[in-house]
C-alpha cells in the first residue's frame, strides 16, 4: 500500500475535546480502501487508528500534541503501581469473547458512557451505535471480559484488535462502581500479557497528549514509544 494510492479526507475544524482553546481536525482514509489485519497494522505503524471501520489520524492546524503511543512488549517492565493493580485484581477472571455485544455487555457499556460522557454525542448509545464504534468488519477484534468469578457479574470489557504482530487497545469500559480497581490499567496489563503470549511486538494505546490528564496513565507504561509523524521515538 503506497501513499499515492490512498485518498485522504479531512473533517471541518472543531473545538478540541482534550486541550482547551485549541482547534482540532481529523484526516480519514477513504472508506473504499480495502482493509484487513495486515494492512491495518501497517497503518498503525504510520500513526493512524480506527474508530469503528473508519481509519483516521489528527491533522490539527498549528498543533501536533496528539501522538500515537505504543509499548514494546519485550522491554516492558511493570512499575510498583502496576504490580499493585495486578495484586488488587488477582481475583478477576478474564474470558476472550467474540466481538458481538451481548445484552450484558451493552448494558455495561451504556452505564459506563452515561457515567463518563453524560452530555457527549456518545451518550445513550443503542446497539448499532456501540458496535459501530467498537468493531470493524475487516478486523480481528476480541472482547476480553473481566469478572469477579468465572460466572460472576461483568465488571469490564477490554475491546482489543489482535493483529499479526501487535495488539491495539480499542476501548475499555467497566462498571462505574468498580472504578477504584483501576480496571483501565489492568486492561493494558492484560493486553501486554496476551501480546507476550502471542509473540506480538507492540501494544498500541492510541493517541496520547502530554498535557491531557485523562491520558496520563498511558505514559506510565515504560518504556514506550511515540510517533512524531515520521518515526517512532523513545518516550520520556
Tab-separated table of C-alpha atoms in Angstrom:
chain	number	residue	atom	x	y	z
A	1	UNK	CA	0.000	0.000	0.000
A	2	UNK	CA	1.702	3.208	-1.142
A	3	UNK	CA	0.745	6.712	-0.147
A	4	UNK	CA	-0.022	7.709	-3.752
A	5	UNK	CA	-2.847	5.167	-3.878
A	6	UNK	CA	-4.566	6.341	-0.703
A	7	UNK	CA	-7.261	9.025	-0.723
A	8	UNK	CA	-7.348	11.181	2.426
A	9	UNK	CA	-10.434	13.104	3.508
A	10	UNK	CA	-10.485	15.865	6.125
A	11	UNK	CA	-13.172	16.916	8.558
A	12	UNK	CA	-14.042	20.537	9.247
A	13	UNK	CA	-12.205	22.221	12.106
A	14	UNK	CA	-13.861	21.895	15.511
A	15	UNK	CA	-13.116	22.502	19.164
A	16	UNK	CA	-10.562	20.114	20.650
A	17	UNK	CA	-12.059	17.771	23.235
A	18	UNK	CA	-8.768	17.393	25.102
A	19	UNK	CA	-6.933	20.742	25.119
A	20	UNK	CA	-8.995	23.833	25.914
A	21	UNK	CA	-8.826	26.628	23.367
A	22	UNK	CA	-7.319	24.542	20.566
A	23	UNK	CA	-8.800	23.621	17.214
A	24	UNK	CA	-8.962	20.006	16.049
A	25	UNK	CA	-9.302	18.371	12.644
A	26	UNK	CA	-9.174	14.718	11.589
A	27	UNK	CA	-7.881	13.109	8.440
A	28	UNK	CA	-9.664	9.927	7.265
A	29	UNK	CA	-8.748	7.283	4.751
A	30	UNK	CA	-11.293	6.768	2.005
A	31	UNK	CA	-13.895	4.193	3.113
A	32	UNK	CA	-13.434	2.489	-0.287
A	33	UNK	CA	-9.942	1.315	0.674
A	34	UNK	CA	-9.821	-2.468	1.109
A	35	UNK	CA	-8.526	-3.323	4.576
A	36	UNK	CA	-7.523	-6.360	6.597
A	37	UNK	CA	-5.490	-7.038	9.734
A	38	UNK	CA	-2.130	-6.829	7.978
A	39	UNK	CA	-2.885	-3.535	6.255
A	40	UNK	CA	-4.305	-2.039	9.405
A	41	UNK	CA	-1.134	-2.888	11.309
A	42	UNK	CA	0.877	-1.026	8.649
A	43	UNK	CA	-1.405	1.980	9.134
A	44	UNK	CA	-0.986	1.828	12.923
A	45	UNK	CA	2.753	1.981	12.325
A	46	UNK	CA	2.170	5.244	10.431
A	47	UNK	CA	0.209	6.889	13.240
A	48	UNK	CA	-3.330	6.023	12.138
A	49	UNK	CA	-6.071	4.491	14.293
A	50	UNK	CA	-9.582	3.213	13.764
A	51	UNK	CA	-12.954	4.335	15.063
A	52	UNK	CA	-15.320	1.555	14.065
A	53	UNK	CA	-14.390	0.758	10.454
A	54	UNK	CA	-13.001	4.255	9.775
A	55	UNK	CA	-9.244	4.911	9.798
A	56	UNK	CA	-8.125	8.370	10.921
A	57	UNK	CA	-5.339	10.466	12.382
A	58	UNK	CA	-5.271	14.012	13.802
A	59	UNK	CA	-4.302	16.780	11.379
A	60	UNK	CA	-4.928	19.821	13.538
A	61	UNK	CA	-3.893	23.297	12.313
A	62	UNK	CA	-0.909	24.561	14.258
A	63	UNK	CA	-0.877	21.674	16.736
A	64	UNK	CA	0.831	18.291	16.888
A	65	UNK	CA	0.061	17.437	20.527
A	66	UNK	CA	-1.668	14.132	19.665
A	67	UNK	CA	0.914	11.396	19.276
A	68	UNK	CA	0.419	7.675	18.818
A	69	UNK	CA	1.834	5.733	21.746
A	70	UNK	CA	2.846	2.094	21.772
A	71	UNK	CA	4.605	-0.237	24.199
A	72	UNK	CA	7.389	-2.584	23.042
A	73	UNK	CA	6.199	-5.788	24.679
A	74	UNK	CA	9.551	-7.497	25.240
A	75	UNK	CA	11.025	-4.466	27.013
A	76	UNK	CA	8.073	-3.539	29.220
A	77	UNK	CA	8.741	-3.585	32.947
A	78	UNK	CA	5.863	-3.263	35.393
A	79	UNK	CA	6.193	-0.397	37.867
A	80	UNK	CA	5.121	-0.557	41.507
A	81	UNK	CA	1.655	0.819	40.691
A	82	UNK	CA	1.180	-1.839	38.033
A	83	UNK	CA	2.190	-4.640	40.379
A	84	UNK	CA	-0.236	-3.262	42.957
A	85	UNK	CA	-3.007	-3.125	40.344
A	86	UNK	CA	-2.405	-6.763	39.473
A	87	UNK	CA	-2.384	-7.752	43.125
A	88	UNK	CA	-5.584	-5.857	43.907
A	89	UNK	CA	-7.342	-7.577	40.993
A	90	UNK	CA	-5.913	-11.068	41.400
A	91	UNK	CA	-9.460	-12.355	41.955
A	92	UNK	CA	-10.653	-11.372	38.472
A	93	UNK	CA	-11.267	-13.846	35.673
A	94	UNK	CA	-10.635	-12.882	32.041
A	95	UNK	CA	-12.511	-14.538	29.168
A	96	UNK	CA	-11.983	-13.941	25.442
A	97	UNK	CA	-15.312	-13.415	23.652
A	98	UNK	CA	-16.297	-12.778	20.021
A	99	UNK	CA	-16.895	-9.128	19.021
A	100	UNK	CA	-20.682	-9.232	19.199
A	101	UNK	CA	-22.227	-7.276	22.058
A	102	UNK	CA	-24.291	-9.359	24.423
A	103	UNK	CA	-27.159	-7.740	26.306
A	104	UNK	CA	-24.996	-7.746	29.445
A	105	UNK	CA	-22.066	-6.079	27.682
A	106	UNK	CA	-24.315	-3.466	26.078
A	107	UNK	CA	-25.925	-2.600	29.432
A	108	UNK	CA	-22.464	-2.146	30.972
A	109	UNK	CA	-21.279	-0.033	28.020
A	110	UNK	CA	-24.317	2.244	28.385
A	111	UNK	CA	-23.720	2.665	32.113
A	112	UNK	CA	-20.072	3.481	31.549
A	113	UNK	CA	-20.741	6.008	28.766
A	114	UNK	CA	-23.530	7.703	30.695
A	115	UNK	CA	-21.232	7.961	33.729
A	116	UNK	CA	-18.100	9.166	31.921
A	117	UNK	CA	-19.583	11.113	28.992
A	118	UNK	CA	-23.121	12.086	30.055
A	119	UNK	CA	-23.500	15.109	27.780
A	120	UNK	CA	-21.458	13.988	24.805
A	121	UNK	CA	-22.526	12.663	21.408
A	122	UNK	CA	-21.704	9.173	22.755
A	123	UNK	CA	-24.386	9.327	25.462
A	124	UNK	CA	-27.289	6.853	25.499
A	125	UNK	CA	-25.943	4.605	22.699
A	126	UNK	CA	-28.044	1.898	21.099
A	127	UNK	CA	-26.642	-1.458	19.982
A	128	UNK	CA	-25.860	-0.355	16.427
A	129	UNK	CA	-24.004	2.747	17.654
A	130	UNK	CA	-21.967	0.766	20.165
A	131	UNK	CA	-20.977	-1.990	17.747
A	132	UNK	CA	-20.327	0.601	15.032
A	133	UNK	CA	-17.814	2.307	17.311
A	134	UNK	CA	-16.141	-0.755	18.816
A	135	UNK	CA	-15.864	-3.151	15.873
A	136	UNK	CA	-14.900	-3.264	12.200
A	137	UNK	CA	-15.958	-5.987	9.738
A	138	UNK	CA	-12.435	-6.297	8.301
A	139	UNK	CA	-10.581	-6.526	11.640
A	140	UNK	CA	-9.968	-9.352	14.126
A	141	UNK	CA	-11.337	-7.996	17.407
A	142	UNK	CA	-11.716	-9.720	20.779
A	143	UNK	CA	-13.851	-8.641	23.731
A	144	UNK	CA	-11.942	-9.607	26.893
A	145	UNK	CA	-14.475	-9.842	29.722
A	146	UNK	CA	-13.436	-9.137	33.326
A	147	UNK	CA	-15.472	-10.832	36.052
A	148	UNK	CA	-15.003	-11.286	39.792
A	149	UNK	CA	-15.634	-15.022	39.389
A	150	UNK	CA	-15.846	-17.179	36.298
A	151	UNK	CA	-19.628	-16.715	36.177
A	152	UNK	CA	-19.892	-13.605	38.309
A	153	UNK	CA	-21.200	-10.161	37.328
A	154	UNK	CA	-19.492	-8.480	34.385
A	155	UNK	CA	-17.143	-5.765	35.667
A	156	UNK	CA	-15.382	-4.679	32.493
A	157	UNK	CA	-14.637	-5.320	28.833
A	158	UNK	CA	-11.330	-4.611	27.086
A	159	UNK	CA	-12.023	-4.314	23.355
A	160	UNK	CA	-8.818	-5.321	21.575
A	161	UNK	CA	-7.731	-5.710	17.955
A	162	UNK	CA	-5.484	-8.759	17.560
A	163	UNK	CA	-3.178	-8.191	14.588
A	164	UNK	CA	-0.337	-10.265	13.080
A	165	UNK	CA	2.399	-8.605	15.153
A	166	UNK	CA	0.599	-6.312	17.560
A	167	UNK	CA	-2.403	-5.736	19.778
A	168	UNK	CA	-4.308	-2.459	19.657
A	169	UNK	CA	-6.338	-1.286	22.633
A	170	UNK	CA	-9.578	-0.043	21.090
A	171	UNK	CA	-11.657	0.837	24.161
A	172	UNK	CA	-12.167	-0.367	27.711
A	173	UNK	CA	-15.404	0.110	29.620
A	174	UNK	CA	-16.218	-1.002	33.136
A	175	UNK	CA	-18.729	-0.726	35.966
A	176	UNK	CA	-18.589	2.792	37.474
A	177	UNK	CA	-18.751	1.347	40.988
A	178	UNK	CA	-15.557	-0.639	40.247
A	179	UNK	CA	-13.541	2.434	39.313
A	180	UNK	CA	-11.353	2.028	42.417
A	181	UNK	CA	-9.981	-1.215	40.979
A	182	UNK	CA	-8.094	0.589	38.200
A	183	UNK	CA	-9.572	-1.634	35.509
A	184	UNK	CA	-8.315	0.608	32.703
A	185	UNK	CA	-4.738	-0.007	33.803
A	186	UNK	CA	-5.467	-3.670	34.416
A	187	UNK	CA	-6.763	-3.991	30.845
A	188	UNK	CA	-3.453	-2.685	29.473
A	189	UNK	CA	-1.514	-5.073	31.694
A	190	UNK	CA	-3.666	-7.946	30.452
A	191	UNK	CA	-3.136	-6.891	26.826
A	192	UNK	CA	0.617	-6.831	27.407
A	193	UNK	CA	0.494	-10.335	28.878
A	194	UNK	CA	-1.610	-11.554	25.966
A	195	UNK	CA	0.716	-9.893	23.449
A	196	UNK	CA	3.662	-11.676	25.062
A	197	UNK	CA	1.816	-15.000	24.827
A	198	UNK	CA	1.060	-14.367	21.142
A	199	UNK	CA	4.644	-13.245	20.464
A	200	UNK	CA	3.412	-9.816	19.348
A	201	UNK	CA	5.916	-6.957	19.282
A	202	UNK	CA	3.784	-3.997	20.359
A	203	UNK	CA	0.639	-2.946	22.171
A	204	UNK	CA	-0.823	0.266	20.736
A	205	UNK	CA	-2.646	2.525	23.197
A	206	UNK	CA	-3.995	5.084	20.730
A	207	UNK	CA	-3.291	8.796	20.941
A	208	UNK	CA	-1.573	10.475	23.850
A	209	UNK	CA	-1.384	14.174	24.751
A	210	UNK	CA	1.214	15.110	27.335
A	211	UNK	CA	-0.978	17.864	28.837
A	212	UNK	CA	-4.218	15.862	28.961
A	213	UNK	CA	-4.809	14.436	32.491
A	214	UNK	CA	-7.163	11.719	31.224
A	215	UNK	CA	-4.344	10.321	29.059
A	216	UNK	CA	-1.576	10.493	31.662
A	217	UNK	CA	-1.866	6.798	32.567
A	218	UNK	CA	-0.620	5.752	29.107
A	219	UNK	CA	2.827	7.218	29.677
A	220	UNK	CA	3.234	5.277	32.936
A	221	UNK	CA	3.769	2.109	30.895
A	222	UNK	CA	7.509	2.130	30.260
A	223	UNK	CA	9.393	2.003	28.121
A	224	UNK	CA	7.052	3.340	25.483
A	225	UNK	CA	7.435	4.918	22.058
A	226	UNK	CA	5.653	7.867	20.435
A	227	UNK	CA	5.230	8.607	16.732
A	228	UNK	CA	6.308	12.119	15.741
A	229	UNK	CA	4.735	11.973	12.291
A	230	UNK	CA	7.783	10.414	10.650
A	231	UNK	CA	9.282	7.865	13.021
A	232	UNK	CA	8.859	6.210	16.409
A	233	UNK	CA	10.899	7.763	19.201
A	234	UNK	CA	11.593	6.619	22.739
A	235	UNK	CA	9.172	8.303	25.155
A	236	UNK	CA	10.308	10.364	28.100
